[in-house]
XYZ file of C-alpha atoms in Angstrom:
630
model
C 154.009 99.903 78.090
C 152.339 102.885 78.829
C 152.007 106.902 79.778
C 151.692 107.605 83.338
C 151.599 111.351 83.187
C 150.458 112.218 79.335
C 148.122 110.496 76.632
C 149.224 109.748 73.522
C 147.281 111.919 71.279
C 149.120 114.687 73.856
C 152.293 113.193 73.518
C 152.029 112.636 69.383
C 150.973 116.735 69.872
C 153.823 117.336 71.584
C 156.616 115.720 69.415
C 155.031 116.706 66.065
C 154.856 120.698 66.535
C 158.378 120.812 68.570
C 160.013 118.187 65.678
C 158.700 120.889 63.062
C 160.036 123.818 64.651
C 163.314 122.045 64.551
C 162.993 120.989 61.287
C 161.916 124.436 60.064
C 165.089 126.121 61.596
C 167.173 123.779 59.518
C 165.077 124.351 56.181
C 165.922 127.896 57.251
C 169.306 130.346 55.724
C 172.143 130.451 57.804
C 172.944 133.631 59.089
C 174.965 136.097 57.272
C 178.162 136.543 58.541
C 180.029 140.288 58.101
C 183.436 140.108 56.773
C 186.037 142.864 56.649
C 188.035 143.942 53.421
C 190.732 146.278 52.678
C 189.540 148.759 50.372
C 186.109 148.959 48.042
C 188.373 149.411 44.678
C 188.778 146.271 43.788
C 185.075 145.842 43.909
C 183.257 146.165 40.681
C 179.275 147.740 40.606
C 176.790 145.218 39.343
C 174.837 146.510 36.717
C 171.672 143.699 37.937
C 171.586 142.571 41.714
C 172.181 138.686 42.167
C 168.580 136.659 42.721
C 169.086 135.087 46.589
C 168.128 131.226 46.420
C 167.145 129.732 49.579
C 168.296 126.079 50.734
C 165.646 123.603 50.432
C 168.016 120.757 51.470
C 168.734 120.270 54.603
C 173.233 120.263 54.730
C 173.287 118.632 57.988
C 170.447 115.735 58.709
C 172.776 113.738 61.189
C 172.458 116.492 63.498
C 168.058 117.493 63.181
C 168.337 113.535 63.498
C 169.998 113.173 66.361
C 168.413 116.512 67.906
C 165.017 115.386 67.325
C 165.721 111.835 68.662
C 166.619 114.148 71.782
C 163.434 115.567 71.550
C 161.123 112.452 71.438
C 163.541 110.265 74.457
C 162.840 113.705 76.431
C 159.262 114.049 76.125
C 159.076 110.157 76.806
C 160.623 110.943 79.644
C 158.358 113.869 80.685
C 154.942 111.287 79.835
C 156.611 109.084 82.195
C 156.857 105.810 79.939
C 156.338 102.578 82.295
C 156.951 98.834 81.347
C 154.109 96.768 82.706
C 150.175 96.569 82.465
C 148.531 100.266 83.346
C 145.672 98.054 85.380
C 147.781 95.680 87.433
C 150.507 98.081 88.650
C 149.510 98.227 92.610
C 146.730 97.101 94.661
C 145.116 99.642 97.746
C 145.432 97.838 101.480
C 143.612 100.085 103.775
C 144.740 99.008 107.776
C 141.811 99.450 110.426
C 143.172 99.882 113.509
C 141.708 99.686 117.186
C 142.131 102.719 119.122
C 139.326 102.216 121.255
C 139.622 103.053 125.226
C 140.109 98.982 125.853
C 143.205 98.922 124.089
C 144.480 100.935 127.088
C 144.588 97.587 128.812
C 147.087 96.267 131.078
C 149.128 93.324 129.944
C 152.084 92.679 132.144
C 154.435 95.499 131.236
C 152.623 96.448 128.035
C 149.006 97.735 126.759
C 147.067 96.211 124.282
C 147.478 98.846 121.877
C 151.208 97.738 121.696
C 150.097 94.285 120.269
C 148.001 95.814 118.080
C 150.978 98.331 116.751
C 153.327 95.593 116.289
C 150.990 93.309 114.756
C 150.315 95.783 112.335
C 153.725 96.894 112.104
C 154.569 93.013 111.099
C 151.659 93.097 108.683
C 152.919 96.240 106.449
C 156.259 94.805 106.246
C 154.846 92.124 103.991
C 153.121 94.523 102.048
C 154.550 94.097 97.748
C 156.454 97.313 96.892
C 154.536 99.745 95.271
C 151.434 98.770 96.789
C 149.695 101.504 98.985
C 148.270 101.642 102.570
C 145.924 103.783 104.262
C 145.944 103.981 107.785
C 142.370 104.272 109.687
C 142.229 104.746 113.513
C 139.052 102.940 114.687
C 137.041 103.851 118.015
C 133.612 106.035 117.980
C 134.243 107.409 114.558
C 137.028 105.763 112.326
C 139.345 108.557 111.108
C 141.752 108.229 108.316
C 145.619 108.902 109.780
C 146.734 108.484 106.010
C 145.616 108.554 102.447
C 146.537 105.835 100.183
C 150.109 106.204 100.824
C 153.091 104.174 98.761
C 155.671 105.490 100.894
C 155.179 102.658 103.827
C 157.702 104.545 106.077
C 154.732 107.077 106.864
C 151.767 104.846 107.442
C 154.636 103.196 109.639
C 155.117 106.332 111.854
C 150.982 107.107 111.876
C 150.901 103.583 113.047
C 153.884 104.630 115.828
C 151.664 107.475 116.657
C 148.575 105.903 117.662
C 146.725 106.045 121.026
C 144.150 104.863 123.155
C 141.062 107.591 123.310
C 137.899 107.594 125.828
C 135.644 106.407 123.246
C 134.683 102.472 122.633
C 134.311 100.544 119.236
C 132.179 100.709 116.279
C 133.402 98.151 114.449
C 131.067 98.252 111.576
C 131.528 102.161 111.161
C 134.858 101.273 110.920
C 134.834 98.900 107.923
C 132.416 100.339 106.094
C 134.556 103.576 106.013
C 137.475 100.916 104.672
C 134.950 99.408 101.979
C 133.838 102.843 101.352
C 137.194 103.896 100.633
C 138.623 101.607 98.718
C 135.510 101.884 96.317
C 136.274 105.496 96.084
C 139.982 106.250 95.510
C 141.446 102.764 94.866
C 142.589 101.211 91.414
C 143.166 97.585 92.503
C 141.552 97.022 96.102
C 143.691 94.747 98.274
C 143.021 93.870 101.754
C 141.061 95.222 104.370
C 142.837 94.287 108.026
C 141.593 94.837 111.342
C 144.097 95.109 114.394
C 142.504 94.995 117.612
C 140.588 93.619 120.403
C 136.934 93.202 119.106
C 135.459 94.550 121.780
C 132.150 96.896 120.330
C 129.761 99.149 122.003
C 127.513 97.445 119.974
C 126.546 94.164 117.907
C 127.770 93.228 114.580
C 126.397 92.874 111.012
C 127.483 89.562 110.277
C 126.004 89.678 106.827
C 128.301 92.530 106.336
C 131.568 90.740 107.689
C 130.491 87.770 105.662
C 130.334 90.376 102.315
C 134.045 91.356 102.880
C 135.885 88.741 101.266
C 139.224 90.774 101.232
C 138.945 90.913 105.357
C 141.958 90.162 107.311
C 141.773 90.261 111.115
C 145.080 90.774 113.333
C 143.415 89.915 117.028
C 144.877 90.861 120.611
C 145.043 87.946 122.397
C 144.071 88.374 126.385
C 141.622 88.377 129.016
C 139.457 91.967 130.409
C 138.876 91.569 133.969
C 137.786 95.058 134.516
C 135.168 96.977 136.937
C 134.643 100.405 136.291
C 132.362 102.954 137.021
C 129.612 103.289 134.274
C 128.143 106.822 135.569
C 127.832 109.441 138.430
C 125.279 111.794 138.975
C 124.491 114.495 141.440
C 121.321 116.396 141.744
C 119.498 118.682 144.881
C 118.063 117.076 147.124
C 114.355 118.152 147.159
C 114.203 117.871 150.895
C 117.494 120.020 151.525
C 119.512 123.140 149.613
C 122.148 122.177 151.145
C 122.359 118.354 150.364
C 123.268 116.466 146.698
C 121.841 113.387 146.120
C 124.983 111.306 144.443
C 123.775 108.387 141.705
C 127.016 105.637 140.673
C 126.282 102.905 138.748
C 129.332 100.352 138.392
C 129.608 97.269 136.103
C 131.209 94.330 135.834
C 132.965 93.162 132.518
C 134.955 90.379 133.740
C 134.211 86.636 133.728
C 133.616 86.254 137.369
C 131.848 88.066 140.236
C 133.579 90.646 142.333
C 133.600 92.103 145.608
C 134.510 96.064 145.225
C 134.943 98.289 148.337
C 133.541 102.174 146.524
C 134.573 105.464 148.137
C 133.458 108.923 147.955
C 135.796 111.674 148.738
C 135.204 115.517 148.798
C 137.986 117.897 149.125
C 140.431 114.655 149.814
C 138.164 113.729 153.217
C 136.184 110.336 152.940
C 132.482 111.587 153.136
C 130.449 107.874 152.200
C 131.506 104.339 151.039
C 129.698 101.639 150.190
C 130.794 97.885 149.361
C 129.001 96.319 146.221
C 128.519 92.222 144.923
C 128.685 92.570 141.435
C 127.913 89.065 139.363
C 129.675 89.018 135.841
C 128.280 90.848 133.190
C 125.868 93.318 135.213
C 125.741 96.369 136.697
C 124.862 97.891 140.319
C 124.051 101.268 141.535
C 123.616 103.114 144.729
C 123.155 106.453 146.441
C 124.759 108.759 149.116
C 123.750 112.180 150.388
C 126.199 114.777 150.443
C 125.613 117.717 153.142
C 127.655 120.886 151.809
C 127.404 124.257 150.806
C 131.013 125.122 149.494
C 132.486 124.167 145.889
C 134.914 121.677 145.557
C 135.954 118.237 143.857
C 133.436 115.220 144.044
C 135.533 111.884 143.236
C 134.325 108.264 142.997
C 136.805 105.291 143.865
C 137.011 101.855 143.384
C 139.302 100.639 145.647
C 140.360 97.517 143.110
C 142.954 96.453 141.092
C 141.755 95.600 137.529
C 143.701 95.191 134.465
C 141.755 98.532 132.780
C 141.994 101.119 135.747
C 141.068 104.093 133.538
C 137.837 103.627 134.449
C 138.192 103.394 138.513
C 137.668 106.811 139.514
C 135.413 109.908 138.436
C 135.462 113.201 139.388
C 132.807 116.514 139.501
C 133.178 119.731 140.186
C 130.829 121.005 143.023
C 129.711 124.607 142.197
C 128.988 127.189 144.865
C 125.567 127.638 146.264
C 125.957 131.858 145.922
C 122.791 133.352 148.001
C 120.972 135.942 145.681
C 121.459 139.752 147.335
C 118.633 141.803 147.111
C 118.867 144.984 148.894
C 114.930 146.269 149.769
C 114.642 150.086 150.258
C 111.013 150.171 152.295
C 109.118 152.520 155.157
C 107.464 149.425 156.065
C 109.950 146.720 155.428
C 107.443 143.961 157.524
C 105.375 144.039 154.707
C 107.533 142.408 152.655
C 109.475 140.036 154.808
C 107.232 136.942 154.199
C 107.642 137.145 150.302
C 111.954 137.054 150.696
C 112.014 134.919 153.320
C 113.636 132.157 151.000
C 117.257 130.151 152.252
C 118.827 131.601 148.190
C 117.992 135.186 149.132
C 120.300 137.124 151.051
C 117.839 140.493 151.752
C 118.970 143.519 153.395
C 116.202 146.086 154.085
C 117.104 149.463 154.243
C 115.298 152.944 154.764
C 114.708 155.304 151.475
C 116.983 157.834 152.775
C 120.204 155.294 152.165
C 119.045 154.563 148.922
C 122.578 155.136 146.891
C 122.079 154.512 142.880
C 125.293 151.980 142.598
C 124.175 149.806 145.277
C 125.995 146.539 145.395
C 123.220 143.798 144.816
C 121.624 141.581 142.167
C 118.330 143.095 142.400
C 117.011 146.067 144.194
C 113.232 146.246 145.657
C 111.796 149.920 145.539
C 108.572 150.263 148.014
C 106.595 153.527 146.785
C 109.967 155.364 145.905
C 110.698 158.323 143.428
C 114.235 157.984 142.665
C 117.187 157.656 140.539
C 117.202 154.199 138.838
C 119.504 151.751 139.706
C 123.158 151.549 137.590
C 123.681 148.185 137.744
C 121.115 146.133 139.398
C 117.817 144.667 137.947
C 115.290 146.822 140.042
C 111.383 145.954 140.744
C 109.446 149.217 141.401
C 106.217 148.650 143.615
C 103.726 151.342 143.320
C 105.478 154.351 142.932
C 104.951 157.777 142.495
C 103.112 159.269 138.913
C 105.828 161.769 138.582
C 109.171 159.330 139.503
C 107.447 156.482 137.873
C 109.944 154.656 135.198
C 107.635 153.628 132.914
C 104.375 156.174 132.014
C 101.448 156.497 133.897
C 98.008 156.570 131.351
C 95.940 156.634 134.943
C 95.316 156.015 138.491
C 92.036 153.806 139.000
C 90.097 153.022 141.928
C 88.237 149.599 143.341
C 89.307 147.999 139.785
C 89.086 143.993 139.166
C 91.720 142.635 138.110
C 91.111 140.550 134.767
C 94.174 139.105 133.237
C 97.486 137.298 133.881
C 99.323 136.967 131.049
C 100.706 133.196 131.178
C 101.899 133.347 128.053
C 105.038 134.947 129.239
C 107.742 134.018 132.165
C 106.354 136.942 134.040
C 103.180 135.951 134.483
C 103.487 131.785 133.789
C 101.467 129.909 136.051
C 99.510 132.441 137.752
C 95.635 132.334 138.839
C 93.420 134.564 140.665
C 89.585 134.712 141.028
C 87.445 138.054 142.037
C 90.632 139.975 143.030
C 89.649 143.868 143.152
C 92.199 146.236 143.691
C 92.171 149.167 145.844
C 93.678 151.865 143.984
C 96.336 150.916 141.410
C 98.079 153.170 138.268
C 97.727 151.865 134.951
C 100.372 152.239 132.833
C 101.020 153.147 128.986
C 102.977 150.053 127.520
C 105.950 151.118 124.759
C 107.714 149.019 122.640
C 109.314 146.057 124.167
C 107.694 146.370 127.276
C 105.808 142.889 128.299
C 102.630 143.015 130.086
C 101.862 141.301 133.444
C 99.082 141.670 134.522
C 95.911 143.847 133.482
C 92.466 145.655 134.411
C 90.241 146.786 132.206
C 91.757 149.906 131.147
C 95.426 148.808 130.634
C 98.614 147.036 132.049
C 98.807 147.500 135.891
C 102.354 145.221 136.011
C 104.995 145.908 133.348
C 108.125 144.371 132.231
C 110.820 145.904 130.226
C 113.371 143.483 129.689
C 115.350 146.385 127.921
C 116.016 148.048 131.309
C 115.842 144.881 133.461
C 113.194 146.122 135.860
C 109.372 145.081 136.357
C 106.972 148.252 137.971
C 103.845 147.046 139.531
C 101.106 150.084 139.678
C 99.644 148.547 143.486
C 101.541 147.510 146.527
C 100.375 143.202 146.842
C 100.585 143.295 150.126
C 98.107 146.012 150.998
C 95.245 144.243 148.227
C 93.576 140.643 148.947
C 96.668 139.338 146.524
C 98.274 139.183 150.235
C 96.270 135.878 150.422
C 96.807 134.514 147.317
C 99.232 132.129 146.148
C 99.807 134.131 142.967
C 101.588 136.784 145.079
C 105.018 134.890 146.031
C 104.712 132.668 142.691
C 105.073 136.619 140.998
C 107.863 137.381 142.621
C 109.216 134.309 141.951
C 108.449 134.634 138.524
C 110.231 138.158 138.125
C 113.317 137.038 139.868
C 113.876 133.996 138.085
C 113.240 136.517 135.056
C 115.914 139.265 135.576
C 118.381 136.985 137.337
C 117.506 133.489 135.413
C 121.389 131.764 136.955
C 120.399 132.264 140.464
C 117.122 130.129 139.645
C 118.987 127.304 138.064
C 118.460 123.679 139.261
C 121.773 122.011 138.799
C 122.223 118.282 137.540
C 125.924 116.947 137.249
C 126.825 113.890 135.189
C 129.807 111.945 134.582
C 129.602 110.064 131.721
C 131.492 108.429 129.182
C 131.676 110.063 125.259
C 129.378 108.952 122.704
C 125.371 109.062 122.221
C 123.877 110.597 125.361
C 120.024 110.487 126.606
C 118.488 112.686 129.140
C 115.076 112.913 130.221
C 113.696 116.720 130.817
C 110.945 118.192 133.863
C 109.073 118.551 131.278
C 108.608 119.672 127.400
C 110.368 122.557 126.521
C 108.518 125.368 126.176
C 111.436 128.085 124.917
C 114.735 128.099 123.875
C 117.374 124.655 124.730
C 120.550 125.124 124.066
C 123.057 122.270 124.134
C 126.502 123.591 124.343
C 129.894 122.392 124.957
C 131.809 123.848 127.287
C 133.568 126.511 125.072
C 130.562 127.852 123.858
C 129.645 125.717 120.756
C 126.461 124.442 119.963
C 126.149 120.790 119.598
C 122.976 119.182 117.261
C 120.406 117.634 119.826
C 116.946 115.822 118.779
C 113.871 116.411 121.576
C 110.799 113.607 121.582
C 108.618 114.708 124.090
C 110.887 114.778 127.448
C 113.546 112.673 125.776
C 116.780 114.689 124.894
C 119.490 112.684 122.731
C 122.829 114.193 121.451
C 126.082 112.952 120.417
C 129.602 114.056 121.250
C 132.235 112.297 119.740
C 135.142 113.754 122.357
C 135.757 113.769 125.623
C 134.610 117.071 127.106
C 132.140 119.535 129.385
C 128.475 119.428 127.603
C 126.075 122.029 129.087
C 122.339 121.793 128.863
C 120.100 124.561 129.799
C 116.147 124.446 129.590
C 115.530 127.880 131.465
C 114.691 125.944 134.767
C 117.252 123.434 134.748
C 120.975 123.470 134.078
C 122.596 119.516 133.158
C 126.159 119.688 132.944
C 127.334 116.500 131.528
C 131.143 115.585 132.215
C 132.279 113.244 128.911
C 135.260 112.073 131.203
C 134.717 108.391 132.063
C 136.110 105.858 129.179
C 133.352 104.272 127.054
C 133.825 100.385 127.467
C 132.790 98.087 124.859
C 130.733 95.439 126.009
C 129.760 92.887 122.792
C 132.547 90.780 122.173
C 133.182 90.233 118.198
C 133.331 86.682 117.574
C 135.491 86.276 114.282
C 133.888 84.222 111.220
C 135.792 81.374 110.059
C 136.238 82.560 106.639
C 138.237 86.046 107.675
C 142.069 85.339 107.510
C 143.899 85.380 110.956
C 146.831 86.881 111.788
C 150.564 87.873 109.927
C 150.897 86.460 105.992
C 153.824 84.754 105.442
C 154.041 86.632 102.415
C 151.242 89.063 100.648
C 151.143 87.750 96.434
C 151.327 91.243 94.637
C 150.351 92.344 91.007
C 153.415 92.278 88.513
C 154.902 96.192 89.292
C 155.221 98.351 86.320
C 158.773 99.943 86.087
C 159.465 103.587 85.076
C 162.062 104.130 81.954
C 162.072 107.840 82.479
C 165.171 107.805 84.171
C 166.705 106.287 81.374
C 165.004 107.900 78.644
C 166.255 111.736 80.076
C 169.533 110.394 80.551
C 169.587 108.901 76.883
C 167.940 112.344 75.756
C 170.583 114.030 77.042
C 173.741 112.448 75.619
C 171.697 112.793 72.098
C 172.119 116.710 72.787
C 175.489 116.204 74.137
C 176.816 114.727 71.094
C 175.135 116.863 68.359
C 176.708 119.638 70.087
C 179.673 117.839 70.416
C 179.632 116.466 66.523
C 178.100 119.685 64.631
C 177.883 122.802 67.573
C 179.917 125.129 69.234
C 182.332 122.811 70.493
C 183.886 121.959 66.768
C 184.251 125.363 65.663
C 186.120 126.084 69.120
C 187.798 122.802 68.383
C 189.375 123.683 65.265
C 189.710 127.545 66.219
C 192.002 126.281 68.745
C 193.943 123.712 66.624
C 194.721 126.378 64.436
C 197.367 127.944 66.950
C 199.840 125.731 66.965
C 203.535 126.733 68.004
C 205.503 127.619 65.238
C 209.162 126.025 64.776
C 211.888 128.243 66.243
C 214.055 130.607 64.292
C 217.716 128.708 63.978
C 220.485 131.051 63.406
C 222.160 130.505 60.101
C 225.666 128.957 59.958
């Protein structure tokens, strides 16, 4: 026997200080009762007031014995007092089960997963009573449904309540997590079982299997015969705006080669197809162009019947090709033709006099202007006037060199001249924030203040030698893509399936890469060299922005396990006839409150309230009639 909820030293506490607060009460004098009297004369004065002796024998010891037997069944009853061994009372089963994206295959009228439910389902019927079960759901990352749980009825409905998800296997993950718990938060560890197909994204740790003695595996019995679409990409073509360059890889998982007919549909309308040989076990990709300028639904199709068709189709979401409107106010608007002469600019020239402050455009192009500044737009101010200039004019030079680019920032990145001298140019006075450009020898002659999304450049390019230099459109190029960075954007779609996801960058980042998911939160990413790896667990919209380049990654397709787990022979197979469990302590505190109680009961009964009312009642009885006398 022993305590389940209290020690003993606590319980021995316990029962000695409330048995001698009992014990005192009785040791105690009764309390005076007040009686009544007819007059005082018959009372005579006492010349020397009585001595009161207390009671140092207890008058009633059948009732402190029977009330402090109450108290000790009680208080055996509130340690919880169990019959049995405290170390062999249950044993902790934890149940590993498959939820992996094959277990969404097709098996006449049923899935895989509902093998794997009732299997399991079979399996924790056996379970001993008393022994507990915790439920772990197995694909990418196990997760724990249930804790160690002794109430079967509840790992039962988890069990009822499990589903296929996008992600594929990780077996080991999975039964370390087991191991892992059972270390942790189990007494007597039971079995580990695994119900499922086997079918890993990766390979196993057979030393590891063969270290689980305790394994038990439940398999799914049946053959995947699936083709499926492993990725899809899209990407501008470098040769066209206009035209996407579509990547799909498809693989083969079955047992023998197939022949599958692949379509490509846009907006509903066939727009390519291709048919593909695939040999078992391998993969084949292609590519289509795509000629379009509107947004709209990309979809891959196999056209096959397969026993996993989950993974037939994928779909991305075109996004508009918006033009970038840039209104130019300009005398001479020829001058600047050639440098917005670009198929993403939509350019409207206009004179100064219908300059209006809340013009509608992205960007606004001010040619030797003094005006009000733009409301809304990002504005670039070319040579203008010392009194309407935005930013403060230190001087106005003449036949200056010009000596620096400023690479260092997006402004100026990439830029190179040699011997340029400038005709007349104003040099500005640079504030705090502002970014310089370009300089001469006595200051800043380009300015950026990010603060006020405008550049002002103190010379007009096209009237210098800068008109013949490469550096003049790669400026331009370079502010634009600075004050509106979207419209710049290269775009890069990807479906892919959840899980650990490489992509290769242009280049090494320079600034800021953020990887977000679609909502907005950051996800942790690793960068060596060009090589970007992150993980998402979930199915989902992953963005990834470098400045230059924006990769949208769609987590959509199902992740397909492609290592097949062949079972050791020493793991147990399949449903116990029966599962040997530890001898089950039983609990007495039922019977001990129930004991305690008619112990209270019958003092009460025996020496309380209930025999004075007892006898006060007896006392009126009915009194014999009155006879008339004869």
């Amino acid at each position: 026997m022993f305590f389940f909820n209290l020690t003993l030293i606590e319980f021995m506490g316990l029962l000695a200080g409330l048995s001698g607060v009992v014990t005192a009460l009785y040791l105690l004098d009764r309390t005076r009762v007040r009686h009544k009297v007819a007059t005082l004369r018959f009372w005579t004065h006492s010349d020397a007031p009585s001595e009161m002796q207390h009671r140092r024998r207890i008058q009633q010891p059948w009732s402190l014995l029977l009330q402090l037997l109450a108290i000790a069944l009680l208080l055996l009853a509130l340690a919880q007092l169990k019959w049995g061994s405290r170390f062999s009372t249950t044993r902790d089963h934890v149940l590993v089960l498959d939820t992996s994206s094959v277990m969404g295959t097709e098996e006449g009228n049923l899935i895989w997963m509902d093998q794997a439910r009732r299997s399991a389902q079979a399996w924790l019927k056996k379970v001993p009573s008393g022994d507990r079960v915790m439920l772990v759901r197995a694909d990418a990352l196990p997760t724990a449904a249930t804790s160690f749980e002794s109430n079967l009825q509840v790992v039962d409905e988890a069990i009822a309540a499990s589903r296929p998800t996008p992600s594929a296997l990780r077996l080991d993950a999975a039964l370390r997590f087991a191991r892992d718990a059972q270390r942790m938060h189990s007494r007597h560890a039971g079995e580990i079982v695994y119900a499922g197909a086997g079918r890993t994204a990766e390979e196993q740790d057979e030393n590891f299997v063969a270290s689980l003695e305790n394994l038990r595996v439940l398999p799914v019995e049946g053959r995947f015969e699936n083709v499926g679409i492993r990725k899809m990409g899209l990407r501008r073509s470098s040769k066209n705006e206009n035209i996407w360059d579509v990547y799909v890889t498809v693989g083969n998982d079955g047992e023998t080669g197939k022949v599958v007919p692949v379509g490509l549909f846009f907006g509903s309308a066939l727009t390519g197809q291709r048919t593909l040989n695939i040999p078992a076990g391998s993969e084949q990709s292609f590519t289509l162009e795509l000629r379009t300028e509107a947004a709209g639904l990309l979809e891959t199709r196999l056209q096959i019947n397969d026993s996993f068709p989950d993974d037939n189709q994928a779909v991305l979401e075109l996004p508009s090709q918006d033009p970038l409107k840039v209104v130019v106010y300009s005398s001479v608007a020829n001058l600047l033709r050639p440098i917005f002469s670009h198929p993403r600019f939509n350019v409207d020239y206009r004179s100064p006099s219908e300059y209006r402050p809340d013009v509608d455009a992205a960007v606004v192009v001010l040619d030797r202007m003094s005006v009000e500044s733009p409301q809304t737009a990002s504005a670039i101010w070319i040579d203008p006037p010392r009194a309407g200039s935005p930013v403060s004019v230190a001087s106005s030079r003449e036949n200056v060199q010009l000596t620096q680019w400023h690479n260092e920032n997006p402004w100026g990145a990439g830029l190179r001249t040699r011997d340029i001298r400038l005709n007349r140019t104003s040099v500005f006075t640079a504030e705090a924030g502002d970014v310089p450009v370009a300089d001469v020898a006595a200051g800043p002659v380009i300015l950026a203040r990010p603060s006020k999304k405008f550049v002002v450049l103190g010379f007009h390019p096209m009237l210098t030698p800068l008109r013949f230099e490469l550096a003049t459109p790669l400026l331009f190029a370079n502010i634009l893509r600075s004050l509106v960075p979207d419209a710049f954007l290269q775009w890069e779609l990807n479906a892919e399936a959840a899980g650990s996801i490489v992509a290769q960058l242009d280049e090494v980042p320079q600034g800021a890469l953020r990887v977000t998911m679609d909502g907005g939160e950051a996800i942790p990413y690793t960068v060596d060299g060009q090589t970007l790896r992150f993980f998402s667990g979930a199915p989902g919209i992953v963005r990834v922005v470098d400045g230059k380049r924006e990769m949208v990654y769609s987590l959509t397709i199902p992740e397909v396990g492609k290592s097949v787990w062949n079972i050791p022979d020493h793991v147990r197979k399949g449903i116990p006839a029966s599962i040997p469990g530890a001898p089950v302590a039983q609990d007495l505190w039922q019977w001990l409150a129930i004991a305690g109680a008619i112990c209270l009961v019958a003092e009460w009964v025996l020496f309380g309230k209930a025999r004075r009312l007892f006898r006060f009642r007896s006392s009126f009885r009915k009194e014999a009639p009155l006879r008339k006398a004869s």
